[in-house]
Short mmCIF file of C-alpha atoms in Angstrom, two decimals:
data_model
loop_
_atom_site.label_atom_id
_atom_site.label_comp_id
_atom_site.label_asym_id
_atom_site.label_seq_id
_atom_site.Cartn_x
_atom_site.Cartn_y
_atom_site.Cartn_z
CA MET A 255 77.83 -52.20 -91.02
CA THR A 256 75.15 -54.01 -89.18
CA ALA A 257 72.32 -51.80 -87.78
CA GLU A 258 71.28 -52.34 -84.14
CA PRO A 259 67.60 -53.15 -83.64
CA LEU A 260 65.39 -50.29 -82.23
CA THR A 261 63.50 -50.91 -78.96
CA ALA A 262 60.50 -48.92 -77.54
CA PRO A 263 61.26 -46.88 -74.36
CA ARG A 264 59.83 -48.21 -71.12
CA PRO A 265 57.43 -45.99 -69.12
CA PRO A 266 58.88 -44.49 -65.95
CA VAL A 267 57.58 -46.90 -63.36
CA PRO A 268 58.40 -44.73 -60.36
CA ALA A 269 56.32 -41.84 -61.77
CA VAL A 270 53.29 -44.11 -62.28
CA LEU A 271 53.57 -45.38 -58.78
CA ARG A 272 53.83 -41.82 -57.52
CA ARG A 273 50.66 -40.85 -59.39
CA LEU A 274 48.85 -43.88 -58.04
CA ILE A 275 50.03 -43.15 -54.53
CA ALA A 276 49.09 -39.46 -54.84
CA GLY A 277 45.67 -40.39 -56.28
CA GLY A 278 45.11 -42.82 -53.46
CA GLN A 279 46.10 -40.20 -50.93
CA ARG A 280 43.67 -37.70 -52.45
CA ILE A 281 40.89 -40.28 -52.29
CA TRP A 282 41.67 -41.07 -48.68
CA LYS A 283 41.87 -37.40 -47.78
CA ALA A 284 38.56 -36.71 -49.52
CA ALA A 285 37.00 -39.68 -47.76
CA ALA A 286 38.45 -38.51 -44.43
CA VAL A 287 37.12 -34.99 -44.92
CA GLN A 288 33.72 -36.34 -45.97
CA ALA A 289 33.66 -38.68 -42.98
CA ALA A 290 34.66 -35.84 -40.65
CA VAL A 291 31.89 -33.63 -42.00
CA THR A 292 29.38 -36.47 -41.61
CA LEU A 293 30.50 -37.00 -38.02
CA VAL A 294 30.20 -33.29 -37.25
CA LEU A 295 26.70 -33.21 -38.72
CA ALA A 296 25.69 -36.27 -36.72
CA LEU A 297 26.99 -34.72 -33.49
CA ALA A 298 25.33 -31.41 -34.34
CA TYR A 299 22.05 -33.21 -34.94
CA LEU A 300 22.33 -35.03 -31.63
CA TRP A 301 23.14 -31.82 -29.75
CA MET A 302 20.56 -29.60 -31.47
CA GLY A 303 17.96 -32.34 -31.31
CA ASP A 304 18.53 -32.72 -27.59
CA VAL A 305 18.19 -28.96 -27.02
CA TYR A 306 15.06 -28.79 -29.16
CA ILE A 307 13.54 -31.83 -27.43
CA ARG A 308 14.13 -30.18 -24.04
CA VAL A 309 12.43 -27.02 -25.27
CA LEU A 310 9.44 -29.02 -26.56
CA VAL A 311 9.27 -31.01 -23.30
CA ALA A 312 9.14 -27.74 -21.36
CA GLU A 313 6.40 -26.46 -23.67
CA HIS A 314 4.32 -29.64 -23.33
CA ARG A 315 4.74 -29.61 -19.55
CA ALA A 316 3.68 -25.97 -19.39
CA ASN A 317 0.55 -26.64 -21.47
CA ALA A 318 -0.30 -29.70 -19.39
CA ALA A 319 0.27 -27.71 -16.19
CA LEU A 320 -2.25 -25.09 -17.35
CA THR A 321 -4.80 -27.82 -18.09
CA ALA A 322 -4.19 -29.57 -14.75
CA SER A 323 -4.36 -26.31 -12.81
CA SER A 324 -7.65 -25.33 -14.46
CA MET A 325 -9.24 -28.71 -13.78
CA ALA A 326 -7.95 -28.84 -10.20
CA SER A 327 -9.43 -25.39 -9.60
CA THR A 328 -12.79 -26.48 -11.02
CA LEU A 329 -12.77 -29.69 -8.94
CA SER A 330 -11.85 -27.73 -5.80
CA SER A 331 -14.71 -25.31 -6.42
CA ALA A 332 -17.18 -28.17 -6.98
CA LEU A 333 -16.14 -29.91 -3.75
CA ASN A 334 -16.07 -26.79 -1.60
CA GLU A 335 -19.46 -25.69 -2.91
CA ARG A 336 -20.88 -28.94 -1.59
CA LEU A 337 -19.01 -28.72 1.70
CA ALA A 338 -20.59 -25.31 2.25
CA LEU A 339 -23.98 -27.02 2.05
CA VAL A 340 -22.96 -29.34 4.90
CA ARG A 341 -21.99 -26.40 7.10
CA GLY A 342 -25.29 -24.72 6.31
CA LEU A 343 -27.17 -27.90 7.17
CA THR A 344 -25.30 -28.09 10.51
CA ALA A 345 -26.33 -24.56 11.43
CA PHE A 346 -29.96 -25.28 10.47
CA VAL A 347 -30.13 -28.48 12.53
CA GLU A 348 -28.61 -26.79 15.58
CA VAL A 349 -31.34 -24.12 15.50
CA ALA A 350 -34.22 -26.43 14.54
CA ALA A 351 -33.29 -29.09 17.11
CA ALA A 352 -33.13 -26.51 19.87
CA ALA A 353 -36.59 -25.21 18.82
CA GLY A 354 -38.05 -28.72 18.62
CA SER A 355 -39.13 -28.26 14.99
CA LEU A 356 -36.48 -30.33 13.23
CA THR A 357 -38.79 -33.10 12.01
CA ASP A 358 -41.28 -30.64 10.51
CA GLN A 359 -38.79 -28.27 8.87
CA PHE A 360 -36.14 -30.75 7.72
CA PRO A 361 -37.80 -31.94 4.44
CA ARG A 362 -38.34 -28.42 3.15
CA TYR A 363 -34.81 -27.26 3.99
CA ALA A 364 -33.30 -30.47 2.60
CA GLU A 365 -35.20 -30.05 -0.66
CA GLY A 366 -33.70 -26.58 -1.02
CA LEU A 367 -30.19 -27.97 -0.54
CA ARG A 368 -30.89 -30.78 -2.98
CA ARG A 369 -31.92 -28.35 -5.69
CA SER A 370 -28.90 -26.08 -5.19
CA VAL A 371 -26.39 -28.54 -6.71
CA VAL A 372 -26.59 -31.64 -8.88
CA GLY A 373 -25.83 -35.11 -7.61
CA VAL A 374 -27.19 -34.99 -4.03
CA ARG A 375 -28.11 -38.60 -3.18
CA ASN A 376 -29.49 -37.95 0.30
CA ILE A 377 -29.45 -35.57 3.25
CA SER A 378 -29.62 -36.95 6.76
CA ALA A 379 -29.65 -36.04 10.44
CA ALA A 380 -28.48 -38.45 13.14
CA PRO A 381 -29.39 -37.45 16.71
CA ASP A 382 -27.20 -39.43 19.11
CA PHE A 383 -25.34 -40.54 15.95
CA VAL A 384 -28.19 -42.80 14.79
CA VAL A 385 -29.75 -41.81 11.47
CA ARG A 386 -33.37 -40.91 12.24
CA ILE A 387 -34.15 -38.45 9.44
CA VAL A 388 -33.26 -38.83 5.77
CA TYR A 389 -34.40 -36.99 2.69
CA PRO A 390 -35.59 -38.21 0.31
CA VAL A 391 -36.77 -41.35 2.04
CA GLU A 392 -37.51 -43.21 -1.16
CA GLY A 393 -34.46 -45.18 -2.21
CA ASN A 394 -32.67 -44.44 1.08
CA GLU A 395 -34.67 -46.65 3.45
CA LYS A 396 -31.60 -48.73 4.33
CA VAL A 397 -29.91 -45.67 5.79
CA LEU A 398 -32.51 -45.19 8.54
CA GLY A 399 -31.45 -46.59 11.89
CA ASN A 400 -27.77 -46.82 10.96
CA ASP A 401 -25.59 -46.22 14.04
CA LEU A 402 -22.75 -44.09 12.68
CA LEU A 403 -20.35 -44.83 15.54
CA LYS A 404 -20.86 -48.61 15.23
CA ASP A 405 -20.84 -48.89 11.43
CA ALA A 406 -18.45 -51.76 10.77
CA ARG A 407 -17.66 -50.80 7.21
CA PRO A 408 -14.05 -49.56 6.79
CA GLY A 409 -13.71 -45.83 7.36
CA PHE A 410 -17.33 -45.01 8.21
CA ALA A 411 -17.03 -44.77 11.99
CA GLU A 412 -13.55 -43.24 11.70
CA THR A 413 -14.98 -40.41 9.57
CA VAL A 414 -17.42 -39.51 12.37
CA GLN A 415 -14.65 -39.66 14.96
CA ARG A 416 -12.51 -37.32 12.88
CA ALA A 417 -15.44 -34.91 12.64
CA ILE A 418 -15.82 -34.93 16.44
CA ILE A 419 -12.13 -34.11 16.87
CA SER A 420 -11.81 -31.54 14.08
CA ARG A 421 -15.23 -29.89 14.65
CA ASP A 422 -15.34 -29.38 10.88
CA VAL A 423 -16.60 -31.21 7.83
CA THR A 424 -14.99 -34.59 7.11
CA ILE A 425 -15.15 -36.49 3.86
CA HIS A 426 -15.25 -40.22 3.26
CA GLY A 427 -15.16 -41.85 -0.09
CA PRO A 428 -15.77 -42.71 -2.76
CA VAL A 429 -17.52 -45.62 -1.04
CA THR A 430 -20.20 -48.17 -1.82
CA LEU A 431 -23.43 -46.92 -0.24
CA LEU A 432 -26.05 -48.91 1.66
CA GLN A 433 -28.62 -47.69 -0.83
CA GLY A 434 -26.41 -48.74 -3.74
CA GLY A 435 -23.91 -47.02 -6.00
CA GLN A 436 -20.77 -45.02 -5.33
CA GLY A 437 -20.92 -41.84 -3.31
CA LEU A 438 -18.95 -39.24 -1.42
CA ILE A 439 -20.10 -38.79 2.20
CA ALA A 440 -19.59 -35.48 3.99
CA ARG A 441 -20.37 -35.25 7.71
CA GLN A 442 -20.23 -32.63 10.43
CA ILE A 443 -21.03 -32.76 14.15
CA VAL A 444 -23.97 -30.82 15.61
CA TYR A 445 -23.32 -29.63 19.14
CA GLY A 446 -25.95 -29.21 21.82
CA PRO A 447 -25.58 -27.84 25.33
CA GLY A 448 -22.36 -29.28 26.75
CA LYS A 449 -22.03 -32.26 24.39
CA PRO A 450 -22.48 -33.37 20.77
CA TRP A 451 -26.12 -33.58 19.73
CA GLY A 452 -25.33 -35.89 16.85
CA ALA A 453 -24.28 -35.54 13.21
CA VAL A 454 -25.56 -34.46 9.83
CA GLY A 455 -24.51 -35.82 6.49
CA LEU A 456 -24.85 -35.30 2.77
CA VAL A 457 -24.14 -37.99 0.23
CA PHE A 458 -23.05 -36.80 -3.21
CA ASP A 459 -22.83 -38.70 -6.45
CA VAL A 460 -19.15 -38.79 -7.45
CA GLY A 461 -19.99 -38.87 -11.14
CA ALA A 462 -21.91 -35.61 -10.90
CA ILE A 463 -18.95 -33.86 -9.27
CA LEU A 464 -16.51 -35.17 -11.86
CA GLY A 465 -18.96 -34.22 -14.60
CA GLU A 466 -18.58 -30.56 -13.64
CA VAL A 467 -14.82 -30.78 -14.16
CA ARG A 468 -15.22 -32.03 -17.75
CA PHE A 469 -12.31 -34.43 -17.78
CA ASP A 470 -13.27 -35.23 -21.37
CA ARG A 471 -11.38 -32.05 -22.26
CA VAL A 472 -8.06 -33.70 -21.37
CA PRO A 473 -6.05 -34.02 -24.61
CA PRO A 474 -5.87 -37.61 -25.86
CA HIS A 475 -2.10 -37.77 -25.47
CA LEU A 476 -2.38 -37.10 -21.72
CA GLY A 477 -3.60 -39.35 -18.96
CA PHE A 478 -4.88 -38.21 -15.59
CA ALA A 479 -5.81 -39.60 -12.20
CA VAL A 480 -7.55 -38.17 -9.16
CA VAL A 481 -6.60 -39.84 -5.87
CA THR A 482 -7.24 -39.15 -2.20
CA ASP A 483 -4.47 -38.52 0.31
CA SER A 484 -4.75 -42.19 1.29
CA GLY A 485 -4.10 -43.26 -2.30
CA GLN A 486 -7.69 -44.24 -3.20
CA GLN A 487 -8.52 -43.70 -6.86
CA VAL A 488 -11.38 -41.30 -7.51
CA ALA A 489 -11.16 -40.91 -11.28
CA GLY A 490 -8.87 -41.50 -14.26
CA ASP A 491 -6.09 -44.05 -14.64
CA VAL A 492 -3.61 -44.68 -11.82
CA LEU A 493 -0.92 -45.28 -14.48
CA ALA A 494 -0.74 -41.50 -14.73
CA LEU A 495 0.91 -41.49 -11.30
CA LYS A 496 3.86 -43.49 -12.66
CA GLY A 497 4.76 -41.30 -15.64
CA ASP A 498 6.56 -38.29 -14.05
CA PRO A 499 3.20 -36.60 -13.51
CA LEU A 500 2.34 -32.98 -12.86
CA LEU A 501 0.56 -32.85 -9.50
CA GLU A 502 -2.13 -30.41 -8.42
CA ARG A 503 -3.32 -30.43 -4.83
CA ILE A 504 -7.03 -30.01 -3.94
CA ASN A 505 -7.17 -29.02 -0.29
CA LEU A 506 -10.07 -30.29 1.84
CA PRO A 507 -10.90 -29.58 5.49
CA ASP A 508 -9.47 -32.87 6.76
CA GLY A 509 -7.02 -33.81 4.04
CA HIS A 510 -6.50 -33.37 0.34
CA TRP A 511 -6.93 -34.94 -3.09
CA GLU A 512 -4.36 -34.87 -5.83
CA LEU A 513 -4.86 -34.50 -9.57
CA ALA A 514 -2.00 -36.13 -11.51
CA MET A 515 -1.50 -35.51 -15.22
CA ALA A 516 1.15 -37.22 -17.33
CA PRO A 517 1.67 -38.27 -20.96
CA ARG A 518 0.50 -41.72 -21.97
CA THR A 519 4.03 -42.42 -23.27
CA SER A 520 6.57 -40.00 -21.78
CA TRP A 521 7.35 -36.28 -21.98
CA GLU A 522 10.21 -37.04 -24.36
CA GLY A 523 7.90 -39.26 -26.41
CA LEU A 524 5.48 -36.35 -26.81
CA ALA A 525 8.33 -34.12 -27.94
CA TYR A 526 9.62 -36.66 -30.48
CA ALA A 527 6.08 -37.07 -31.87
CA ASP A 528 5.56 -33.30 -32.16
CA ALA A 529 5.07 -32.04 -35.71
CA THR A 530 7.55 -29.22 -35.15
CA PHE A 531 10.27 -31.71 -34.27
CA ARG A 532 9.60 -33.63 -37.47
CA GLY A 533 9.90 -30.33 -39.30
CA PHE A 534 13.20 -29.73 -37.57
CA GLN A 535 14.38 -33.19 -38.63
CA ALA A 536 13.39 -32.59 -42.25
CA ALA A 537 15.07 -29.18 -42.29
CA PHE A 538 18.23 -30.58 -40.73
CA LEU A 539 18.29 -33.48 -43.16
CA LEU A 540 18.05 -31.12 -46.13
CA LEU A 541 20.76 -28.94 -44.63
CA ALA A 542 22.95 -31.98 -44.00
CA LEU A 543 22.55 -33.20 -47.60
CA LEU A 544 23.44 -29.76 -48.87
CA ILE A 545 26.57 -29.62 -46.72
CA GLU A 546 27.61 -33.09 -47.83
CA ALA A 547 27.17 -32.16 -51.48
CA LEU A 548 29.10 -28.94 -51.11
CA THR A 549 31.85 -30.69 -49.20
CA PHE A 550 32.16 -33.38 -51.88
CA MET A 551 32.40 -30.83 -54.68
CA ALA A 552 34.79 -28.53 -52.84
CA VAL A 553 37.00 -31.13 -51.21
CA SER A 554 39.91 -30.27 -53.47
CA ARG A 555 39.65 -26.57 -52.75
CA ARG A 556 40.99 -25.91 -49.30
CA TYR A 557 39.96 -22.34 -48.89
CA THR A 558 36.46 -22.90 -50.22
CA LEU A 559 36.03 -25.74 -47.79
CA GLU A 560 37.18 -23.55 -44.88
CA ARG A 561 34.72 -20.85 -45.91
CA GLN A 562 31.87 -23.36 -46.03
CA VAL A 563 32.81 -24.73 -42.60
CA ASP A 564 32.85 -21.23 -41.14
CA LEU A 565 29.44 -20.55 -42.65
CA ARG A 566 27.91 -23.71 -41.26
CA THR A 567 29.48 -23.12 -37.84
CA ALA A 568 27.93 -19.67 -37.71
CA GLU A 569 24.55 -21.09 -38.67
CA LEU A 570 24.81 -23.68 -35.91
CA GLY A 571 25.68 -20.94 -33.42
CA ARG A 572 22.65 -18.89 -34.46
CA ALA A 573 20.43 -21.93 -34.19
CA LYS A 574 21.76 -22.55 -30.66
CA ASN A 575 20.99 -18.99 -29.59
CA GLU A 576 17.50 -19.13 -31.12
CA LEU A 577 16.71 -22.32 -29.24
CA GLU A 578 18.02 -20.91 -25.96
CA GLN A 579 15.90 -17.75 -26.38
CA PHE A 580 12.75 -19.63 -27.37
CA ALA A 581 11.13 -19.83 -23.96
CA TYR A 582 12.30 -16.36 -22.93
CA ALA A 583 10.96 -14.70 -26.10
CA THR A 584 7.54 -16.25 -25.63
CA ALA A 585 7.04 -14.45 -22.33
CA HIS A 586 8.58 -11.25 -23.72
CA ASP A 587 6.40 -11.09 -26.84
CA LEU A 588 3.23 -11.40 -24.80
CA GLN A 589 4.01 -8.12 -23.06
CA GLU A 590 3.04 -5.91 -26.02
CA PRO A 591 -0.50 -7.25 -26.64
CA LEU A 592 -0.98 -7.26 -22.88
CA ARG A 593 -0.09 -3.56 -22.68
CA ALA A 594 -2.51 -2.88 -25.52
CA ILE A 595 -5.30 -4.71 -23.70
CA ALA A 596 -4.69 -2.76 -20.50
CA SER A 597 -4.35 0.60 -22.31
CA TYR A 598 -7.50 0.23 -24.36
CA ALA A 599 -9.44 -1.02 -21.35
CA GLN A 600 -8.36 2.08 -19.40
CA LEU A 601 -9.27 4.34 -22.31
CA LEU A 602 -12.67 2.66 -22.56
CA GLU A 603 -13.21 3.13 -18.82
CA LYS A 604 -12.28 6.83 -19.08
CA GLN A 605 -14.38 7.42 -22.20
CA GLN A 606 -17.48 5.68 -20.82
CA ARG A 607 -17.20 7.01 -17.26
CA GLY A 608 -20.66 7.92 -16.04
CA LYS A 609 -22.36 6.20 -18.97
CA LEU A 610 -22.07 2.58 -17.80
CA ASP A 611 -23.88 0.86 -14.96
CA GLU A 612 -21.84 -0.36 -12.01
CA GLU A 613 -21.70 -3.96 -13.28
CA SER A 614 -20.28 -2.97 -16.69
CA ALA A 615 -17.77 -0.61 -15.07
CA GLY A 616 -16.77 -3.48 -12.80
CA PHE A 617 -16.15 -5.69 -15.82
CA ILE A 618 -13.72 -3.13 -17.24
CA ARG A 619 -11.93 -2.84 -13.90
CA GLU A 620 -11.60 -6.64 -13.82
CA ILE A 621 -9.97 -6.52 -17.29
CA VAL A 622 -7.50 -3.87 -16.14
CA ASP A 623 -6.71 -5.74 -12.92
CA GLY A 624 -6.33 -9.04 -14.74
CA ALA A 625 -3.98 -7.47 -17.29
CA GLY A 626 -1.93 -6.05 -14.44
CA ARG A 627 -1.65 -9.43 -12.73
CA LEU A 628 -0.69 -11.11 -16.00
CA LYS A 629 1.95 -8.44 -16.63
CA MET A 630 3.49 -9.13 -13.22
CA LEU A 631 3.40 -12.87 -13.94
CA LEU A 632 5.12 -12.50 -17.33
CA ARG A 633 7.74 -10.26 -15.77
CA ASP A 634 8.52 -12.89 -13.14
CA VAL A 635 8.57 -15.65 -15.76
CA GLN A 636 11.13 -13.66 -17.78
CA LEU A 637 13.22 -13.05 -14.69
CA PHE A 638 13.10 -16.76 -13.79
CA LEU A 639 14.01 -17.96 -17.31
CA ALA A 640 16.76 -15.39 -17.83
CA GLU A 641 18.49 -16.07 -14.50
CA ASP A 642 20.91 -18.67 -15.85
CA ARG A 643 21.84 -16.46 -18.82
CA VAL A 644 22.53 -13.20 -17.02
CA PRO A 645 26.26 -13.01 -16.12
CA LEU A 646 27.36 -12.84 -12.50
CA GLY A 647 28.96 -9.68 -11.15
CA CYS A 648 32.00 -11.05 -9.32
CA GLY A 649 33.14 -9.13 -6.25
CA THR A 650 32.72 -8.36 -2.60
CA VAL A 651 29.35 -6.80 -1.74
CA GLU A 652 28.31 -5.16 1.49
CA ALA A 653 25.13 -7.03 2.40
CA GLY A 654 23.97 -3.97 4.36
CA ASP A 655 24.12 -1.79 1.22
CA ALA A 656 22.11 -4.31 -0.78
CA LEU A 657 19.54 -4.50 2.03
CA GLN A 658 19.21 -0.71 2.23
CA ALA A 659 18.61 -0.57 -1.54
CA ALA A 660 15.88 -3.21 -1.12
CA LEU A 661 14.29 -1.31 1.78
CA THR A 662 14.29 1.88 -0.31
CA ALA A 663 12.42 0.05 -3.08
CA LEU A 664 9.92 -1.30 -0.50
CA LYS A 665 9.62 1.92 1.51
CA ARG A 666 6.02 2.66 0.54
CA ARG A 667 4.83 -0.92 1.04
CA ILE A 668 6.48 -1.10 4.48
CA ALA A 669 4.93 2.22 5.52
CA ASP A 670 1.46 1.26 4.27
CA ALA A 671 1.60 -1.97 6.30
CA GLY A 672 2.83 -0.19 9.43
CA ALA A 673 5.77 -2.62 9.54
CA THR A 674 9.07 -2.18 11.39
CA VAL A 675 12.35 -3.40 9.90
CA THR A 676 15.45 -3.61 12.10
CA VAL A 677 18.94 -4.49 10.92
CA GLY A 678 21.76 -6.13 12.85
CA GLU A 679 25.38 -6.47 11.84
CA LEU A 680 25.70 -7.80 8.29
CA PRO A 681 28.88 -9.15 6.65
CA ALA A 682 30.54 -8.32 3.36
CA VAL A 683 29.88 -11.29 1.08
CA GLN A 684 31.04 -12.58 -2.27
CA ALA A 685 27.92 -12.08 -4.36
CA ASP A 686 26.27 -10.21 -7.19
CA GLU A 687 24.82 -6.93 -5.85
CA ARG A 688 21.72 -6.93 -8.09
CA ARG A 689 20.82 -10.49 -7.24
CA LEU A 690 21.36 -9.97 -3.51
CA ARG A 691 19.13 -6.89 -3.61
CA GLU A 692 16.37 -8.80 -5.43
CA ILE A 693 16.59 -11.63 -2.87
CA PHE A 694 16.17 -9.13 -0.02
CA ILE A 695 13.20 -7.53 -1.81
CA VAL A 696 11.44 -10.90 -2.10
CA LEU A 697 12.05 -11.94 1.53
CA VAL A 698 11.20 -8.60 3.14
CA ALA A 699 8.13 -8.10 0.92
CA ASN A 700 6.89 -11.58 1.86
CA ALA A 701 7.43 -10.87 5.55
CA VAL A 702 5.33 -7.69 5.24
CA GLU A 703 2.65 -9.29 3.06
CA TYR A 704 2.13 -12.36 5.25
CA ARG A 705 2.03 -10.44 8.53
CA HIS A 706 -0.16 -11.58 11.39
CA PRO A 707 -3.62 -9.95 11.36
CA TYR A 708 -3.57 -9.19 15.09
CA ARG A 709 -0.14 -7.61 15.58
CA ALA A 710 2.16 -5.14 13.86
CA ALA A 711 4.70 -6.65 11.47
CA GLU A 712 8.28 -6.79 12.75
CA VAL A 713 11.17 -7.87 10.52
CA HIS A 714 14.74 -8.33 11.73
CA VAL A 715 17.73 -8.93 9.43
CA SER A 716 21.00 -10.19 10.91
CA GLY A 717 24.15 -12.07 9.92
CA ARG A 718 26.24 -14.92 11.30
CA ARG A 719 28.98 -17.36 10.21
CA ILE A 720 28.53 -21.14 10.24
CA ASP A 721 30.45 -24.01 8.59
CA GLY A 722 32.21 -21.88 6.02
CA TYR A 723 29.08 -19.94 5.05
CA ASP A 724 28.02 -16.36 5.62
CA VAL A 725 24.39 -16.71 6.74
CA ILE A 726 21.91 -13.82 6.57
CA ASP A 727 18.66 -14.37 8.49
CA VAL A 728 15.41 -12.54 7.69
CA ARG A 729 13.12 -13.15 10.69
CA ASP A 730 9.48 -12.03 10.94
CA ASN A 731 6.56 -12.40 13.36
CA GLY A 732 3.98 -13.21 10.68
CA ILE A 733 1.49 -16.00 10.20
CA GLY A 734 4.15 -18.69 9.75
CA ILE A 735 4.15 -21.74 7.50
CA GLU A 736 2.85 -25.25 8.15
CA PRO A 737 5.73 -27.81 8.15
CA ARG A 738 4.27 -29.77 5.23
CA TYR A 739 4.39 -26.67 3.00
CA ARG A 740 7.97 -25.53 3.67
CA ASP A 741 9.37 -27.17 0.54
CA GLN A 742 6.41 -26.32 -1.66
CA ILE A 743 6.70 -22.56 -1.12
CA PHE A 744 9.89 -22.53 -3.22
CA GLU A 745 8.15 -24.14 -6.22
CA VAL A 746 7.09 -22.09 -9.25
CA PHE A 747 3.45 -20.89 -9.10
CA ARG A 748 2.94 -22.63 -5.75
CA ARG A 749 0.53 -20.61 -3.63
CA LEU A 750 -0.80 -21.43 -0.15
CA HIS A 751 -3.36 -18.62 -0.11
CA SER A 752 -5.83 -17.24 -2.62
CA ARG A 753 -5.03 -14.07 -4.59
CA ASP A 754 -7.87 -12.28 -2.81
CA GLU A 755 -6.07 -12.83 0.51
CA HIS A 756 -2.53 -12.21 -0.68
CA PRO A 757 -1.88 -10.93 -4.22
CA GLY A 758 1.20 -11.99 -6.15
CA THR A 759 2.44 -14.33 -8.87
CA GLY A 760 3.64 -17.22 -6.70
CA MET A 761 7.16 -17.00 -8.17
CA GLY A 762 9.01 -14.74 -5.73
CA LEU A 763 10.57 -17.44 -3.56
CA ALA A 764 11.32 -19.63 -6.59
CA ILE A 765 13.26 -16.73 -8.16
CA ALA A 766 15.03 -16.01 -4.87
CA ARG A 767 16.10 -19.63 -4.49
CA LYS A 768 17.38 -19.77 -8.07
CA MET A 769 19.42 -16.59 -7.53
CA VAL A 770 20.93 -17.88 -4.28
CA GLU A 771 21.85 -21.19 -5.93
CA ARG A 772 23.43 -19.28 -8.83
CA LEU A 773 25.61 -17.54 -6.24
CA GLY A 774 26.71 -20.98 -5.02
CA GLY A 775 24.57 -21.00 -1.91
CA ARG A 776 21.19 -22.14 -0.67
CA ILE A 777 18.12 -20.74 1.10
CA THR A 778 16.32 -22.41 4.01
CA VAL A 779 13.32 -21.63 6.19
CA VAL A 780 12.38 -22.36 9.79
CA SER A 781 8.83 -21.48 10.79
CA SER A 782 6.24 -21.83 13.54
CA PRO A 783 2.60 -21.36 12.46
CA GLY A 784 1.13 -18.31 14.14
CA VAL A 785 4.54 -17.22 15.51
CA GLY A 786 6.66 -16.32 12.49
CA SER A 787 9.32 -17.48 10.04
CA THR A 788 13.08 -17.14 9.51
CA PHE A 789 14.46 -17.36 5.97
CA SER A 790 18.24 -17.94 5.92
CA ILE A 791 20.51 -17.10 2.98
CA HIS A 792 23.67 -19.27 3.02
CA LEU A 793 26.51 -17.86 0.86
CA PRO A 794 29.97 -19.50 0.64
CA HIS A 795 32.61 -17.50 2.47
CA PRO A 796 35.54 -16.52 0.18
CA ALA A 797 38.07 -18.19 2.47
CA PHE A 798 36.39 -21.57 1.90
CA ARG A 799 35.25 -21.34 -1.72
CA GLY A 800 36.11 -19.07 -4.60
CA PHE A 801 33.35 -17.00 -6.14
CA PRO A 802 32.13 -18.56 -9.43
#
């Protein structure tokens, strides 16, 4: 019998192919999961980075606004201190000219003015608008004999004409002076019997005024510029006007200056260069590397991967909430040390009562009052920042009920001011009752606060319907608002009067506008200076637009 030759068995080709295909599928799935995780991390970085950049931009703008406000206040004080000297000189010349002793008394009085502030270049009197007296004479000889009304240099004669019309101090400059150098000229008209006697003038060194402001304190990453209302540069770099600047207005008797402050790059550039943002980037990079490593190791374990994704999603959610609460928490956390300051100051005042002199007791009262004002400011800041986060109460609200609640809250203030509030027919509106009440409190309180000094305050609230809106008008007979300020009054911290005249934080109308806009409406104002103002709340009528 012949034996058949033995042959080795062939490997199962289909099984090998299946293993290769399955291995390839696992690789592709792992790569897809890894790519998906990388994409999610990249999107999360872009989103969180954008939120964090916006927070840092807001912080940098707030810090710059504080610096600009402080410097604008100092510059305003320096200018107005010098303008007061001009008014004093006018009064002196009126008296001395009438007595016939102007020539004899002028040098002594002028020397006193010159010593009261730094940077006085000269002090002059111009009977019949021709400069006849100047102090000091030395270095100012070219000024003598100058006919102010015929001075051909741009702006010189116009400044005198403005002073004649306004009957107040007018400012011209900075200009190149006859006696050399750059100066700021302030003039006022002296009136004699039946007609102008002439003019007086003080010339101030611009550098001395700017030196009081200490612009060297501006952080190096910020640029600034001071310009007149005609656009003339006074100080700084005009490039600051082109970089989304923060603007502070310095009001003058016949116009205004503006202080602009802006980053030398951009607000976003400042935020990206901030050390805290680099820390955020480093932390996120480490977190991203950790997630990538965990994903790579756990890609074959479905449930572990899901658990890791849930964990990271929760962390991202917490990070989002922390960033959204950043600005709000800053104002909130300042409340506690502020309460401590006020409490201890009050305890100190009580403990030392009768032991301190009047000046020291006054210092303590200033601390208590300042703490109170800061507390009100922080409260309004919190209210302003939290407005977008507080949910809306959806429903129909009787505007009359919200107004009565506001009047109850303001009852004492209305009575103390001797004000009268009358109410017409008010509609039921689609709104949030708390917000509508707060809006009424702001508008009625403003109407009472800014009442006319020579007549009793009268406030009338009424409703009407126009173009699909329920409109509620709050009309008063107060001091009114100049047309150029009607938009500015709704800006945060914008004040048209000093705190001594009208206390407050300067945020009431900004909060009211934000609340009205959250309700889907708008707020407008129509005003006549010296006659009164009407603030109108426009809320969408339900038949035309659903409540948000």
